[in-house]
PDB file of N, CA, C and O in Angstrom:
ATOM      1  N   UNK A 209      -5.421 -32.675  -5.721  1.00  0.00           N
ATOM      2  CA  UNK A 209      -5.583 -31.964  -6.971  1.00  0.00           C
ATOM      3  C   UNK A 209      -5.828 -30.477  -6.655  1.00  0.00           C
ATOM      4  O   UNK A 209      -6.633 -30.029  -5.839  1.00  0.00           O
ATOM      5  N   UNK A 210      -4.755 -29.612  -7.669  1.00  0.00           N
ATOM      6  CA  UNK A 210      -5.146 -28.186  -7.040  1.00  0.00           C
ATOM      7  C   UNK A 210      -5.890 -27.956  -7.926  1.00  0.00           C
ATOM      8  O   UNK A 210      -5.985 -28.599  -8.972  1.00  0.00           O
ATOM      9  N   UNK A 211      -6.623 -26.827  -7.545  1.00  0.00           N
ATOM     10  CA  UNK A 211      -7.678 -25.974  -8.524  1.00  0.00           C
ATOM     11  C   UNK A 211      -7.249 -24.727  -8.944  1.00  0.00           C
ATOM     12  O   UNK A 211      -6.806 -23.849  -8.204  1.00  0.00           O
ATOM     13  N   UNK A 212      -7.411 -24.653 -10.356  1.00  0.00           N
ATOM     14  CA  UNK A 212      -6.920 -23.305 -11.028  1.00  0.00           C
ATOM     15  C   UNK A 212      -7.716 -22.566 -10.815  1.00  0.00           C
ATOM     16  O   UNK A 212      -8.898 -22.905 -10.764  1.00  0.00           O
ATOM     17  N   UNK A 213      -7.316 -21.344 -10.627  1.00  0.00           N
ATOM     18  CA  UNK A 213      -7.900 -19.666 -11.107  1.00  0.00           C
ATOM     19  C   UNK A 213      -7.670 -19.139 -12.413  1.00  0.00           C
ATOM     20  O   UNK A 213      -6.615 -19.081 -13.044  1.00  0.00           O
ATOM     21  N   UNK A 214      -9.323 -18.597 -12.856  1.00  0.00           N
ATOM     22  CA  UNK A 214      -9.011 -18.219 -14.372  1.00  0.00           C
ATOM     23  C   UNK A 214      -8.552 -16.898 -13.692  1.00  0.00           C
ATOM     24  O   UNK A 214      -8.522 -16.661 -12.485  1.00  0.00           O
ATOM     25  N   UNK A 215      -8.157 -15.987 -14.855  1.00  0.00           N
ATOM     26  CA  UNK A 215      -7.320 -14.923 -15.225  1.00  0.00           C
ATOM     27  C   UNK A 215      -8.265 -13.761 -14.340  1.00  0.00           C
ATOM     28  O   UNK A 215      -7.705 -12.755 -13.904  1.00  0.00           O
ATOM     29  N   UNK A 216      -9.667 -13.980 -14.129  1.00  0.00           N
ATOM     30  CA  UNK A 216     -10.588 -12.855 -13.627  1.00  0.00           C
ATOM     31  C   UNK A 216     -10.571 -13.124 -12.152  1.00  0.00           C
ATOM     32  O   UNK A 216     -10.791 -12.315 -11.251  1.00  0.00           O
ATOM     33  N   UNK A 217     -10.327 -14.170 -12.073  1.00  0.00           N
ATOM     34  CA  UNK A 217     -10.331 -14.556 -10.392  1.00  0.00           C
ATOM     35  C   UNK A 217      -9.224 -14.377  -9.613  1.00  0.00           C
ATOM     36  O   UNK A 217      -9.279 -14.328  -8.384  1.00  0.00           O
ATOM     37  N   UNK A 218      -8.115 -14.267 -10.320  1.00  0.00           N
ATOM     38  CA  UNK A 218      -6.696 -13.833  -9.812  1.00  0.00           C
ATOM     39  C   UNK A 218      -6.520 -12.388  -9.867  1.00  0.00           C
ATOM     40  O   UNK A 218      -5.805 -11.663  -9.176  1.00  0.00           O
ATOM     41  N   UNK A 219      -7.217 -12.146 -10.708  1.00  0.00           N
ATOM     42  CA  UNK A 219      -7.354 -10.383 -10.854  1.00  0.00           C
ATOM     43  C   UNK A 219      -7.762  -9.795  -9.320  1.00  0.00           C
ATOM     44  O   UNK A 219      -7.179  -9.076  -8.507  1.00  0.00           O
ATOM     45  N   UNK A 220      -9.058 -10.474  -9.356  1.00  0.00           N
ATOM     46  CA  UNK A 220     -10.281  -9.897  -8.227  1.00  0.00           C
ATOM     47  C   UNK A 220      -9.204 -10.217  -6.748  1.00  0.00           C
ATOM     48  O   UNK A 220      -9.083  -9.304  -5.932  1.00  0.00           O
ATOM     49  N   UNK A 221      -8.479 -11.551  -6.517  1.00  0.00           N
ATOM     50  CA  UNK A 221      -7.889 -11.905  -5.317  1.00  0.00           C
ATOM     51  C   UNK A 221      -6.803 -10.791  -5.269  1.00  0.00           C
ATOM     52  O   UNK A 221      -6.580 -10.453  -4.106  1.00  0.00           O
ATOM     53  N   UNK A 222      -5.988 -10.054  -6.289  1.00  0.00           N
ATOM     54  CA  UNK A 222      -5.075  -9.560  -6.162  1.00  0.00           C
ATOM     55  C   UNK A 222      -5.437  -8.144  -6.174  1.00  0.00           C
ATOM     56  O   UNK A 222      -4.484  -7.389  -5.980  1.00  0.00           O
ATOM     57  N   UNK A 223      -6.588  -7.590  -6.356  1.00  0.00           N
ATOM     58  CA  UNK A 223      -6.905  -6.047  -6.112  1.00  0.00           C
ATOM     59  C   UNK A 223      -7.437  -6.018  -4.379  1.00  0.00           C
ATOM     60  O   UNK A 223      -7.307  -5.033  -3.652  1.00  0.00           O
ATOM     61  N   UNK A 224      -8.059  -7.362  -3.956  1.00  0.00           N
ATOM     62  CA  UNK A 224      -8.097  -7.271  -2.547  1.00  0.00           C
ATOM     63  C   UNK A 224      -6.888  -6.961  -1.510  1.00  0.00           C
ATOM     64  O   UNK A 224      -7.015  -6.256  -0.509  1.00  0.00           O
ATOM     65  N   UNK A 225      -5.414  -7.761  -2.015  1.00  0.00           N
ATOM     66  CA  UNK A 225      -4.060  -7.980  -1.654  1.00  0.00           C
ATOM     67  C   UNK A 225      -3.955  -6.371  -1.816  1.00  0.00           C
ATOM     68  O   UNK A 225      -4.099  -5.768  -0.753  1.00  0.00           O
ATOM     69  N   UNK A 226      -3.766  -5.707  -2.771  1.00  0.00           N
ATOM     70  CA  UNK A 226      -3.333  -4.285  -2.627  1.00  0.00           C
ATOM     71  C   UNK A 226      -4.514  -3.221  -2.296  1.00  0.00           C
ATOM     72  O   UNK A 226      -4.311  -2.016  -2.151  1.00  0.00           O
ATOM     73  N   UNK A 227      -5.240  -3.584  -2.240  1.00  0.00           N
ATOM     74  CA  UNK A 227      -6.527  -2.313  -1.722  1.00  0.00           C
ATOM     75  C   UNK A 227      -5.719  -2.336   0.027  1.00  0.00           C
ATOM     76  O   UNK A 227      -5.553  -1.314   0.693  1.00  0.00           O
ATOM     77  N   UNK A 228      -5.265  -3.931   0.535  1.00  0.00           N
ATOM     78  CA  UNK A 228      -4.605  -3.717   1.446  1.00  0.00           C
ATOM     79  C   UNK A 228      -3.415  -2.942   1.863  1.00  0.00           C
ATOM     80  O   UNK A 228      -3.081  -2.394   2.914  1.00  0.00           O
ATOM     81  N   UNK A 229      -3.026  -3.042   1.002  1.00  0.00           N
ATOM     82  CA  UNK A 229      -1.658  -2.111   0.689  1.00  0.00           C
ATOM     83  C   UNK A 229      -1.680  -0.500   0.794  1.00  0.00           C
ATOM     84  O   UNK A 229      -0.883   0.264   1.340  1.00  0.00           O
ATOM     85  N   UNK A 230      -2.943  -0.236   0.038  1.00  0.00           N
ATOM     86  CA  UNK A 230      -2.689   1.193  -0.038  1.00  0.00           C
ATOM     87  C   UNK A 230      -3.580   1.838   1.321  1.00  0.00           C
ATOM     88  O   UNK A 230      -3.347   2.986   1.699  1.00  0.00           O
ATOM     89  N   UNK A 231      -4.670   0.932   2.036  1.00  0.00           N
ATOM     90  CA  UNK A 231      -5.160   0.967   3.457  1.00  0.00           C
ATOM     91  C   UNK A 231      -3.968   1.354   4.103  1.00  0.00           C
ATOM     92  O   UNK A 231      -3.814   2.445   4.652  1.00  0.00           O
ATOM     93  N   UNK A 232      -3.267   0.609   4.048  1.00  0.00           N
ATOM     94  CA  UNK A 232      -1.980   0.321   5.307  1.00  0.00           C
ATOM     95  C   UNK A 232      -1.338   1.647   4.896  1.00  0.00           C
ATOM     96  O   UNK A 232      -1.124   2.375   5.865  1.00  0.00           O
ATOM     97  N   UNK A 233      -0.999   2.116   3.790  1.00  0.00           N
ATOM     98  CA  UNK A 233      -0.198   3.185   3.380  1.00  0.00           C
ATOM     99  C   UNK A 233      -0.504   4.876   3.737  1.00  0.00           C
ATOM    100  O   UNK A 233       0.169   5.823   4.145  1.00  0.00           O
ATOM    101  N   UNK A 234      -1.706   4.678   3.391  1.00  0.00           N
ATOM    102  CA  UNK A 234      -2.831   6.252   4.344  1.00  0.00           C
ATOM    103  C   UNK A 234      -2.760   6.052   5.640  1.00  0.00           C
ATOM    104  O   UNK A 234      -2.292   7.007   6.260  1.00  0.00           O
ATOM    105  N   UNK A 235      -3.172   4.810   6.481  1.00  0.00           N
ATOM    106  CA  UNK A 235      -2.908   4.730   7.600  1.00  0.00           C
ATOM    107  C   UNK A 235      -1.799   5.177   8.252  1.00  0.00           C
ATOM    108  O   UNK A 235      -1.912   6.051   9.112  1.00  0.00           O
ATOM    109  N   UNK A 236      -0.475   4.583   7.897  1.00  0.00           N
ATOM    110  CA  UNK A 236       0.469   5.006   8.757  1.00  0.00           C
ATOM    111  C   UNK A 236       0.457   6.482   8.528  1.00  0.00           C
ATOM    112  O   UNK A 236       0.466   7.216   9.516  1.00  0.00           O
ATOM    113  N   UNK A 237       0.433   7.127   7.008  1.00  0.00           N
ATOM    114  CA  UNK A 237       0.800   8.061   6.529  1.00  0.00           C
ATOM    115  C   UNK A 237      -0.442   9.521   7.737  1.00  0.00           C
ATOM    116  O   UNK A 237      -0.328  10.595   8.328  1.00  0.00           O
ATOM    117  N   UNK A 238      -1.235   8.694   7.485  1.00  0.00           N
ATOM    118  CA  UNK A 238      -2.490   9.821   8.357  1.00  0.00           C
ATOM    119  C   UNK A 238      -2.264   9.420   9.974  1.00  0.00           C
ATOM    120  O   UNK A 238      -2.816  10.339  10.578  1.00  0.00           O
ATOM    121  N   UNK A 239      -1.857   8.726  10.699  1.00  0.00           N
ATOM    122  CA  UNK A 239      -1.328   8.713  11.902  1.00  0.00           C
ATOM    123  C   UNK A 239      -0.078   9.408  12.044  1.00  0.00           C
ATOM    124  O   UNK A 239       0.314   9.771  13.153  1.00  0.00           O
ATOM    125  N   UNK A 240       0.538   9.604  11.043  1.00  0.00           N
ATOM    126  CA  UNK A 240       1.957  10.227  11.293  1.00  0.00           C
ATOM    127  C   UNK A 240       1.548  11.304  11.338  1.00  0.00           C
ATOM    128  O   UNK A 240       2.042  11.927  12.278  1.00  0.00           O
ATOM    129  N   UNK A 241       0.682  11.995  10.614  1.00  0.00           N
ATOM    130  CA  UNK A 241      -0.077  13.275  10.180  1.00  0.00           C
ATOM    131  C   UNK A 241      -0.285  13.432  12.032  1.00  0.00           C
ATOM    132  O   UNK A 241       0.590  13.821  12.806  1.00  0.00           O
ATOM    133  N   UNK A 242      -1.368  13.103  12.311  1.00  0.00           N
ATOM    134  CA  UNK A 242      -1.874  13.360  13.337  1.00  0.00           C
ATOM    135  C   UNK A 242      -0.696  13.113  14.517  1.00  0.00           C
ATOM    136  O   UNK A 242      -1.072  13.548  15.605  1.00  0.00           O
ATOM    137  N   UNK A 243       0.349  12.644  14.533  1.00  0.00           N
ATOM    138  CA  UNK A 243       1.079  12.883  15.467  1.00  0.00           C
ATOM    139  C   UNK A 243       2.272  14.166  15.506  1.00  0.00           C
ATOM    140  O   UNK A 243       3.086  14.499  16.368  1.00  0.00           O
ATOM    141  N   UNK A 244       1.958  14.679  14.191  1.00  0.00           N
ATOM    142  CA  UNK A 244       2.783  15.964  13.696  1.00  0.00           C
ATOM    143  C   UNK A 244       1.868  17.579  14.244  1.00  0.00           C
ATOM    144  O   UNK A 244       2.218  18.758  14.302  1.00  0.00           O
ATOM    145  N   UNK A 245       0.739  16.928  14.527  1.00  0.00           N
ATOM    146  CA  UNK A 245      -0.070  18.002  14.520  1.00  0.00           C
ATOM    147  C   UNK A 245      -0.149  18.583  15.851  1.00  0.00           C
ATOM    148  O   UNK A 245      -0.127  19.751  16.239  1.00  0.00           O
ATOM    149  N   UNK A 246      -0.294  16.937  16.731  1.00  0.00           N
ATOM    150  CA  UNK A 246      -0.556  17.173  18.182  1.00  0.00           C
ATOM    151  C   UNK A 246       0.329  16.592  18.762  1.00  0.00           C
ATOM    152  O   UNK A 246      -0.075  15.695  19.503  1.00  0.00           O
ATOM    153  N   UNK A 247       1.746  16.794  18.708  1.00  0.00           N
ATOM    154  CA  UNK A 247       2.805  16.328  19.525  1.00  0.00           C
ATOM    155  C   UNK A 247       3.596  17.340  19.698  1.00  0.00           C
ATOM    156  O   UNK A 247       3.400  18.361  19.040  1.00  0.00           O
ATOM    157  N   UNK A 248       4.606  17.264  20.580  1.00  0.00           N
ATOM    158  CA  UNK A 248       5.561  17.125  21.596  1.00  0.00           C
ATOM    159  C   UNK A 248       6.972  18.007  20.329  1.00  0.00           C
ATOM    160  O   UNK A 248       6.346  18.807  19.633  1.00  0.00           O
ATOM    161  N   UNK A 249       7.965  18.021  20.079  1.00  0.00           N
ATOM    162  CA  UNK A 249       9.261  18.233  19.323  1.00  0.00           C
ATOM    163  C   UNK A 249       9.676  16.680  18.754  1.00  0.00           C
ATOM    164  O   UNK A 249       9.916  16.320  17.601  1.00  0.00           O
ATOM    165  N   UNK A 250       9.665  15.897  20.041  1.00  0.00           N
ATOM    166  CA  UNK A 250       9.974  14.309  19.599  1.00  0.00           C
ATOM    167  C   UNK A 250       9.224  13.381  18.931  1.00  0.00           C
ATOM    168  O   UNK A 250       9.650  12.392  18.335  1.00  0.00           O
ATOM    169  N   UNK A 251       7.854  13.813  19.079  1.00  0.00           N
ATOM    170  CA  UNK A 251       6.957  13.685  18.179  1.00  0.00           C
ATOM    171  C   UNK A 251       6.298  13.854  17.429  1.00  0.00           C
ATOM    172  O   UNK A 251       5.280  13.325  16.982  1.00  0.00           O
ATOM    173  N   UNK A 252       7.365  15.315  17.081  1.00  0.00           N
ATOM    174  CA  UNK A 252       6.839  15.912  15.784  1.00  0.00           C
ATOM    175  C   UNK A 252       8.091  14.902  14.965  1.00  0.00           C
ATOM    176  O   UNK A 252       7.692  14.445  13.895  1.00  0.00           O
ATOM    177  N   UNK A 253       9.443  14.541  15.328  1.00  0.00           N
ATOM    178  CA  UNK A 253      10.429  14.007  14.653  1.00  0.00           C
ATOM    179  C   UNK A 253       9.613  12.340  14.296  1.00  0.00           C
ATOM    180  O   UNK A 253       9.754  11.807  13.195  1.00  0.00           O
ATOM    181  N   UNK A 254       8.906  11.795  15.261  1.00  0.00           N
ATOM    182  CA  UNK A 254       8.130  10.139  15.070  1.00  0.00           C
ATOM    183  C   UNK A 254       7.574  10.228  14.197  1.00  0.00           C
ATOM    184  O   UNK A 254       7.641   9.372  13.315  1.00  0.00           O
ATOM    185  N   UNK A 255       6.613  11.576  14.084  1.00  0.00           N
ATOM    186  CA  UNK A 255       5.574  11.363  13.095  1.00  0.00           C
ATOM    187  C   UNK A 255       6.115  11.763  11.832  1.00  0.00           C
ATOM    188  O   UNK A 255       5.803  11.282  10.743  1.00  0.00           O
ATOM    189  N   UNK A 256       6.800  12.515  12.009  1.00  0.00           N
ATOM    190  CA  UNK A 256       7.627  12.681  10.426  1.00  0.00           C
ATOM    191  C   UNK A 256       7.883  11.482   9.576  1.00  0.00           C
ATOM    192  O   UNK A 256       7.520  11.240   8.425  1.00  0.00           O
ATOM    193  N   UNK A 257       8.692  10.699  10.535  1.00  0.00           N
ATOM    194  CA  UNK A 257       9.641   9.357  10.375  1.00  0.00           C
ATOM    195  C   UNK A 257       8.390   8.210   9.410  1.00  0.00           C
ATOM    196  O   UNK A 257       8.627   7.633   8.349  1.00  0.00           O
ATOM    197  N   UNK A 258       7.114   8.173  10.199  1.00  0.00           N
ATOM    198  CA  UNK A 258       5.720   7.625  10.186  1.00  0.00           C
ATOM    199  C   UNK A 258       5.661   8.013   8.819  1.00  0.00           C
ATOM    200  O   UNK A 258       5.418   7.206   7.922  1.00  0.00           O
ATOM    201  N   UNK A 259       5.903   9.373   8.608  1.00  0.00           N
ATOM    202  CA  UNK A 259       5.234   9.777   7.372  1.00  0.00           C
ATOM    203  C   UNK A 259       5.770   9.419   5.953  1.00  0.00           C
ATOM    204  O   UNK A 259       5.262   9.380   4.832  1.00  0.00           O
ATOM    205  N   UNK A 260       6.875   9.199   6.412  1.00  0.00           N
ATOM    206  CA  UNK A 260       7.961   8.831   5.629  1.00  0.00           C
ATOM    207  C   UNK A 260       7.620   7.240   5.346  1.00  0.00           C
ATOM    208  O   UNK A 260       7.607   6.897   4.164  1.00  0.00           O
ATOM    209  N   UNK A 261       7.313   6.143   6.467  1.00  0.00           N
ATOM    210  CA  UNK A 261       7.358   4.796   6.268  1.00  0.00           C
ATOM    211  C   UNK A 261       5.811   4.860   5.042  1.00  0.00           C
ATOM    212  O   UNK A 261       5.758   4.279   3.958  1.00  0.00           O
ATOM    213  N   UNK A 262       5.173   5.372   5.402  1.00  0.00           N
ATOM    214  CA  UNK A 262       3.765   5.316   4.391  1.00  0.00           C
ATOM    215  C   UNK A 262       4.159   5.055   3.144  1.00  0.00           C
ATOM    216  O   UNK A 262       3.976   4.149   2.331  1.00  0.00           O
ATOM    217  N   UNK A 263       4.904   6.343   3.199  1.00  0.00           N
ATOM    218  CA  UNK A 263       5.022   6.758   1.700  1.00  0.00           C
ATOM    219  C   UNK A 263       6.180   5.547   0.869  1.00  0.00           C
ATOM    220  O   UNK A 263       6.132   5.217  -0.316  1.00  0.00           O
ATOM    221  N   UNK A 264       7.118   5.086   1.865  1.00  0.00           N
ATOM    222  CA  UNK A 264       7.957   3.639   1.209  1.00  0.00           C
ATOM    223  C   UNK A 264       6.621   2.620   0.972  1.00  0.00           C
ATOM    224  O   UNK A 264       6.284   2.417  -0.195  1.00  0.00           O
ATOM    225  N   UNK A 265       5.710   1.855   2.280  1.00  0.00           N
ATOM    226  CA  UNK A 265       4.776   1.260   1.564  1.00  0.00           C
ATOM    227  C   UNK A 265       3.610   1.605   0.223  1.00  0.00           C
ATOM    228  O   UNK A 265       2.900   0.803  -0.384  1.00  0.00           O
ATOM    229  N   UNK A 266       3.725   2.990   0.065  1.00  0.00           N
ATOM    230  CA  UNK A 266       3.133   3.000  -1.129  1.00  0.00           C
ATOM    231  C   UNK A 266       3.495   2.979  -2.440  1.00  0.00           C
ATOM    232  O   UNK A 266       2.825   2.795  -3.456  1.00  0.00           O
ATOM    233  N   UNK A 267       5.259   3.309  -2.183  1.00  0.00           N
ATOM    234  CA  UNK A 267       6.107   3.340  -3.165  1.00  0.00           C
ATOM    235  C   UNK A 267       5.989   1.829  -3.685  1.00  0.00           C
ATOM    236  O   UNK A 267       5.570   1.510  -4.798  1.00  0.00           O
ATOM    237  N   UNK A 268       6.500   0.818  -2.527  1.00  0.00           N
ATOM    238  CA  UNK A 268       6.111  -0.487  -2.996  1.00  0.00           C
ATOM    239  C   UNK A 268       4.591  -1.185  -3.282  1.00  0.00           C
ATOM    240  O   UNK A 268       4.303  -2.353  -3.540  1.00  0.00           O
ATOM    241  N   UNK A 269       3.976  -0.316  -3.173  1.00  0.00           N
ATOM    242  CA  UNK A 269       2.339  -0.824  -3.580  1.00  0.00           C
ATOM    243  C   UNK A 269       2.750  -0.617  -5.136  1.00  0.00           C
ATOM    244  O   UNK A 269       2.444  -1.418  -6.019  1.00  0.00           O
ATOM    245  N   UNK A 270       3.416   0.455  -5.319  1.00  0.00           N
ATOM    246  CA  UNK A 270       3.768   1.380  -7.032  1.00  0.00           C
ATOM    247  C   UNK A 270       4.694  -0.080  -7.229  1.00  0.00           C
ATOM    248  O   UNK A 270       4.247  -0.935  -7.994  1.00  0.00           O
ATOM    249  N   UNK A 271       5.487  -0.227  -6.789  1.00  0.00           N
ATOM    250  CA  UNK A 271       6.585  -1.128  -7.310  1.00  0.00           C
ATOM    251  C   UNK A 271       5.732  -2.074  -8.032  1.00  0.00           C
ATOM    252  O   UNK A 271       5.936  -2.125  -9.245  1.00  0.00           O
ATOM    253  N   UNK A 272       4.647  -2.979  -7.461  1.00  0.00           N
ATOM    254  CA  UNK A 272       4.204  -3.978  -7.012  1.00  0.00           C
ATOM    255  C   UNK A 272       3.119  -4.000  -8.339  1.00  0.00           C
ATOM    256  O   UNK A 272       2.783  -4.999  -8.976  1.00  0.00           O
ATOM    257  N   UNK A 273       2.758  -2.843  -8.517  1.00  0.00           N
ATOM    258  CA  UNK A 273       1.454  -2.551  -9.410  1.00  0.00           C
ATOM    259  C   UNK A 273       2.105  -2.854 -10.651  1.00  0.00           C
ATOM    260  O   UNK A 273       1.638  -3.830 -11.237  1.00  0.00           O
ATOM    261  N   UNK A 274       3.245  -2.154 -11.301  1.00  0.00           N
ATOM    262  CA  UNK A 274       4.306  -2.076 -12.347  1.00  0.00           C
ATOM    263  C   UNK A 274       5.033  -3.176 -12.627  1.00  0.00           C
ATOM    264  O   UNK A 274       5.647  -3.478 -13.651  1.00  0.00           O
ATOM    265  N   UNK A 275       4.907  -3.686 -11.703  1.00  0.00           N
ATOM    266  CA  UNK A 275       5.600  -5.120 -12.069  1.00  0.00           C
ATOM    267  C   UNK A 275       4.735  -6.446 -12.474  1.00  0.00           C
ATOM    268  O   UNK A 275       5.044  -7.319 -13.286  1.00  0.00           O
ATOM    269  N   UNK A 276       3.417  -6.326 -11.570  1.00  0.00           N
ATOM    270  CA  UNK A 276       2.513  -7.469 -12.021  1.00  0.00           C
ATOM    271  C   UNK A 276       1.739  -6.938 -13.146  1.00  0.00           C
ATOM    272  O   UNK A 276       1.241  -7.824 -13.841  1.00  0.00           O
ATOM    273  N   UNK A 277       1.445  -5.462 -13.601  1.00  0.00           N
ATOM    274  CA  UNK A 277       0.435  -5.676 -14.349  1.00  0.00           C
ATOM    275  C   UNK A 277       1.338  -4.496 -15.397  1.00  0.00           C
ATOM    276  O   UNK A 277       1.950  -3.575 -14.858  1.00  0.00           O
ATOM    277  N   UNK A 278       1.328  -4.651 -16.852  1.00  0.00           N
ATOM    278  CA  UNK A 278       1.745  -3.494 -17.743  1.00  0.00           C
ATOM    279  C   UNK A 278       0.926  -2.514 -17.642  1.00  0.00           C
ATOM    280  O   UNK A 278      -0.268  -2.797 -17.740  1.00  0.00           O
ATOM    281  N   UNK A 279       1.187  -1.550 -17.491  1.00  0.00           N
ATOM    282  CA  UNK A 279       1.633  -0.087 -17.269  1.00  0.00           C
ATOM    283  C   UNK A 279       1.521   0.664 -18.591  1.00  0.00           C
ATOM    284  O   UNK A 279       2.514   1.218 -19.065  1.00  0.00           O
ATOM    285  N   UNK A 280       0.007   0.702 -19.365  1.00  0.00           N
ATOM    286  CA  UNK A 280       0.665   1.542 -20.518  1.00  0.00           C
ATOM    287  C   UNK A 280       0.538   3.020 -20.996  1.00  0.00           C
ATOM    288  O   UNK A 280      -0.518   3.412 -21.493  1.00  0.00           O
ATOM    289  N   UNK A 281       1.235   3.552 -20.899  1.00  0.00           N
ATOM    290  CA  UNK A 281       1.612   5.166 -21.055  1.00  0.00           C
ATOM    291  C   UNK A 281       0.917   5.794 -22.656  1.00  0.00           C
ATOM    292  O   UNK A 281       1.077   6.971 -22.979  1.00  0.00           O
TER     293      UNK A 281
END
């Protein structure tokens, strides 16, 4: 027998799921930073690249937000 989640408990599990998301998203984004700062030519091009992947995982954190929860303007 499975056990349901009311509506507040799926809430709370799913702001943990993306608090992960947007962790992961500064992270790469602030390591790319820091490899732009103190690198090399080739690693000024990595960390760029870095900086760039952040910003797709946060785009999809955005995707992710807009799609599970309405959005109202």
């Amino acid at each position: 027998m499975k056990k349901r989640l009311t509506q507040s408990e799926e809430f709370e599990i799913m702001k943990l799921v993306l608090d992960k998301f947007l962790w992961l998203g500064f992270g790469i984004m602030g390591f790319g930073l820091y490899s732009l700062i103190t690198g090399t030519a080739e690693a000024f091009l990595r960390g760029f690249l870095m900086m760039i992947g952040g910003a797709i995982v946060l785009i999809l954190f955005m995707i992710l937000l807009v799609k599970e929860y309405e959005v109202i303007k």
